[in-house]
Amino acid sequence: MAIDLGKLSQRRAALEARLAMATTALRDAQRRDDARRKIVVGGTLLTAIRDGAVPASVLDILRARMSERDRLLFTHTDTTPVSEVAERQS
């Protein structure tokens, strides 16, 4: 039985390419899911603070752990609890 090394080598290269593509696709999906998780948690937290379900001091604690660049993202974020806004308007 003759073994065609060229054919086997081509098959191996094709399988390695498929494996690399599958690995990349999995890594990209995991990265997308991680980003989505962070967005959902962040939005939920900001809404909970605004609705008064979570104290605004929680955001202050989180800001203290952020880099200056990230902290700047929250300078114009209105996290005033809705109940306080209603009190100010009365």
PDB file of C-alpha atoms in Angstrom:
ATOM      1  CA  MET A   1       0.000   0.000   0.000  1.00  0.00           C
ATOM      2  CA  ALA A   2       1.537   3.256  -1.116  1.00  0.00           C
ATOM      3  CA  ILE A   3       1.106   6.295   1.084  1.00  0.00           C
ATOM      4  CA  ASP A   4       0.701   9.586  -0.741  1.00  0.00           C
ATOM      5  CA  LEU A   5       2.502  11.989   1.596  1.00  0.00           C
ATOM      6  CA  GLY A   6       1.583  15.001  -0.519  1.00  0.00           C
ATOM      7  CA  LYS A   7      -2.112  14.218  -0.276  1.00  0.00           C
ATOM      8  CA  LEU A   8      -1.878  13.597   3.471  1.00  0.00           C
ATOM      9  CA  SER A   9       0.038  16.832   3.921  1.00  0.00           C
ATOM     10  CA  GLN A  10      -2.658  18.759   2.036  1.00  0.00           C
ATOM     11  CA  ARG A  11      -5.376  17.130   4.119  1.00  0.00           C
ATOM     12  CA  ARG A  12      -3.509  18.002   7.303  1.00  0.00           C
ATOM     13  CA  ALA A  13      -3.143  21.639   6.191  1.00  0.00           C
ATOM     14  CA  ALA A  14      -6.859  21.818   5.373  1.00  0.00           C
ATOM     15  CA  LEU A  15      -7.791  20.360   8.768  1.00  0.00           C
ATOM     16  CA  GLU A  16      -5.458  22.766  10.569  1.00  0.00           C
ATOM     17  CA  ALA A  17      -7.022  25.682   8.686  1.00  0.00           C
ATOM     18  CA  ARG A  18     -10.528  24.523   9.649  1.00  0.00           C
ATOM     19  CA  LEU A  19      -9.426  24.154  13.267  1.00  0.00           C
ATOM     20  CA  ALA A  20      -7.941  27.661  13.266  1.00  0.00           C
ATOM     21  CA  MET A  21     -11.160  29.096  11.807  1.00  0.00           C
ATOM     22  CA  ALA A  22     -13.300  27.276  14.379  1.00  0.00           C
ATOM     23  CA  THR A  23     -11.041  28.452  17.214  1.00  0.00           C
ATOM     24  CA  THR A  24     -11.237  32.049  15.985  1.00  0.00           C
ATOM     25  CA  ALA A  25     -15.020  31.877  15.650  1.00  0.00           C
ATOM     26  CA  LEU A  26     -15.349  30.521  19.195  1.00  0.00           C
ATOM     27  CA  ARG A  27     -13.035  33.199  20.616  1.00  0.00           C
ATOM     28  CA  ASP A  28     -14.963  35.939  18.769  1.00  0.00           C
ATOM     29  CA  ALA A  29     -18.295  34.613  20.068  1.00  0.00           C
ATOM     30  CA  GLN A  30     -16.950  34.519  23.620  1.00  0.00           C
ATOM     31  CA  ARG A  31     -15.663  38.094  23.287  1.00  0.00           C
ATOM     32  CA  ARG A  32     -19.054  39.287  21.952  1.00  0.00           C
ATOM     33  CA  ASP A  33     -20.892  37.527  24.789  1.00  0.00           C
ATOM     34  CA  ASP A  34     -18.538  39.044  27.377  1.00  0.00           C
ATOM     35  CA  ALA A  35     -19.040  42.543  25.959  1.00  0.00           C
ATOM     36  CA  ARG A  36     -22.815  42.067  25.902  1.00  0.00           C
ATOM     37  CA  ARG A  37     -22.780  40.831  29.510  1.00  0.00           C
ATOM     38  CA  LYS A  38     -20.893  43.956  30.610  1.00  0.00           C
ATOM     39  CA  ILE A  39     -23.268  46.243  28.724  1.00  0.00           C
ATOM     40  CA  VAL A  40     -26.344  44.556  30.205  1.00  0.00           C
ATOM     41  CA  VAL A  41     -24.972  44.648  33.761  1.00  0.00           C
ATOM     42  CA  GLY A  42     -23.895  48.284  33.401  1.00  0.00           C
ATOM     43  CA  GLY A  43     -27.236  49.379  32.001  1.00  0.00           C
ATOM     44  CA  THR A  44     -29.140  47.447  34.624  1.00  0.00           C
ATOM     45  CA  LEU A  45     -27.021  48.957  37.408  1.00  0.00           C
ATOM     46  CA  LEU A  46     -27.455  52.518  36.135  1.00  0.00           C
ATOM     47  CA  THR A  47     -31.218  52.007  35.818  1.00  0.00           C
ATOM     48  CA  ALA A  48     -31.401  50.525  39.321  1.00  0.00           C
ATOM     49  CA  ILE A  49     -29.507  53.513  40.731  1.00  0.00           C
ATOM     50  CA  ARG A  50     -31.734  55.954  38.840  1.00  0.00           C
ATOM     51  CA  ASP A  51     -34.858  54.118  40.057  1.00  0.00           C
ATOM     52  CA  GLY A  52     -33.603  54.180  43.655  1.00  0.00           C
ATOM     53  CA  ALA A  53     -33.323  50.394  43.954  1.00  0.00           C
ATOM     54  CA  VAL A  54     -29.553  50.671  44.478  1.00  0.00           C
ATOM     55  CA  PRO A  55     -27.894  53.520  46.396  1.00  0.00           C
ATOM     56  CA  ALA A  56     -25.988  56.033  44.237  1.00  0.00           C
ATOM     57  CA  SER A  57     -23.009  55.483  46.541  1.00  0.00           C
ATOM     58  CA  VAL A  58     -22.463  52.173  44.730  1.00  0.00           C
ATOM     59  CA  LEU A  59     -21.605  54.130  41.581  1.00  0.00           C
ATOM     60  CA  ASP A  60     -19.195  56.276  43.608  1.00  0.00           C
ATOM     61  CA  ILE A  61     -17.434  53.127  44.805  1.00  0.00           C
ATOM     62  CA  LEU A  62     -17.196  51.842  41.239  1.00  0.00           C
ATOM     63  CA  ARG A  63     -15.916  55.194  39.941  1.00  0.00           C
ATOM     64  CA  ALA A  64     -13.110  55.088  42.509  1.00  0.00           C
ATOM     65  CA  ARG A  65     -11.898  51.845  40.923  1.00  0.00           C
ATOM     66  CA  MET A  66     -11.984  53.204  37.352  1.00  0.00           C
ATOM     67  CA  SER A  67      -9.214  54.797  35.350  1.00  0.00           C
ATOM     68  CA  GLU A  68      -9.510  58.539  34.770  1.00  0.00           C
ATOM     69  CA  ARG A  69     -10.407  57.883  31.130  1.00  0.00           C
ATOM     70  CA  ASP A  70     -13.305  55.616  32.148  1.00  0.00           C
ATOM     71  CA  ARG A  71     -14.404  57.921  34.955  1.00  0.00           C
ATOM     72  CA  LEU A  72     -14.911  60.710  32.404  1.00  0.00           C
ATOM     73  CA  LEU A  73     -17.632  58.633  30.758  1.00  0.00           C
ATOM     74  CA  PHE A  74     -19.777  59.152  33.850  1.00  0.00           C
ATOM     75  CA  THR A  75     -19.402  62.906  34.307  1.00  0.00           C
ATOM     76  CA  HIS A  76     -22.690  63.622  32.527  1.00  0.00           C
ATOM     77  CA  THR A  77     -24.558  60.460  33.488  1.00  0.00           C
ATOM     78  CA  ASP A  78     -27.758  61.248  35.329  1.00  0.00           C
ATOM     79  CA  THR A  79     -28.066  58.660  38.056  1.00  0.00           C
ATOM     80  CA  THR A  80     -30.231  60.804  40.288  1.00  0.00           C
ATOM     81  CA  PRO A  81     -32.934  58.557  41.737  1.00  0.00           C
ATOM     82  CA  VAL A  82     -36.347  59.232  40.217  1.00  0.00           C
ATOM     83  CA  SER A  83     -37.767  59.899  43.701  1.00  0.00           C
ATOM     84  CA  GLU A  84     -35.270  62.754  44.218  1.00  0.00           C
ATOM     85  CA  VAL A  85     -36.117  64.249  40.825  1.00  0.00           C
ATOM     86  CA  ALA A  86     -39.819  64.178  41.753  1.00  0.00           C
ATOM     87  CA  GLU A  87     -39.065  65.855  45.105  1.00  0.00           C
ATOM     88  CA  ARG A  88     -37.089  68.619  43.388  1.00  0.00           C
ATOM     89  CA  GLN A  89     -39.940  69.279  40.963  1.00  0.00           C
ATOM     90  CA  SER A  90     -42.531  69.647  43.733  1.00  0.00           C
TER      91      SER A  90
END
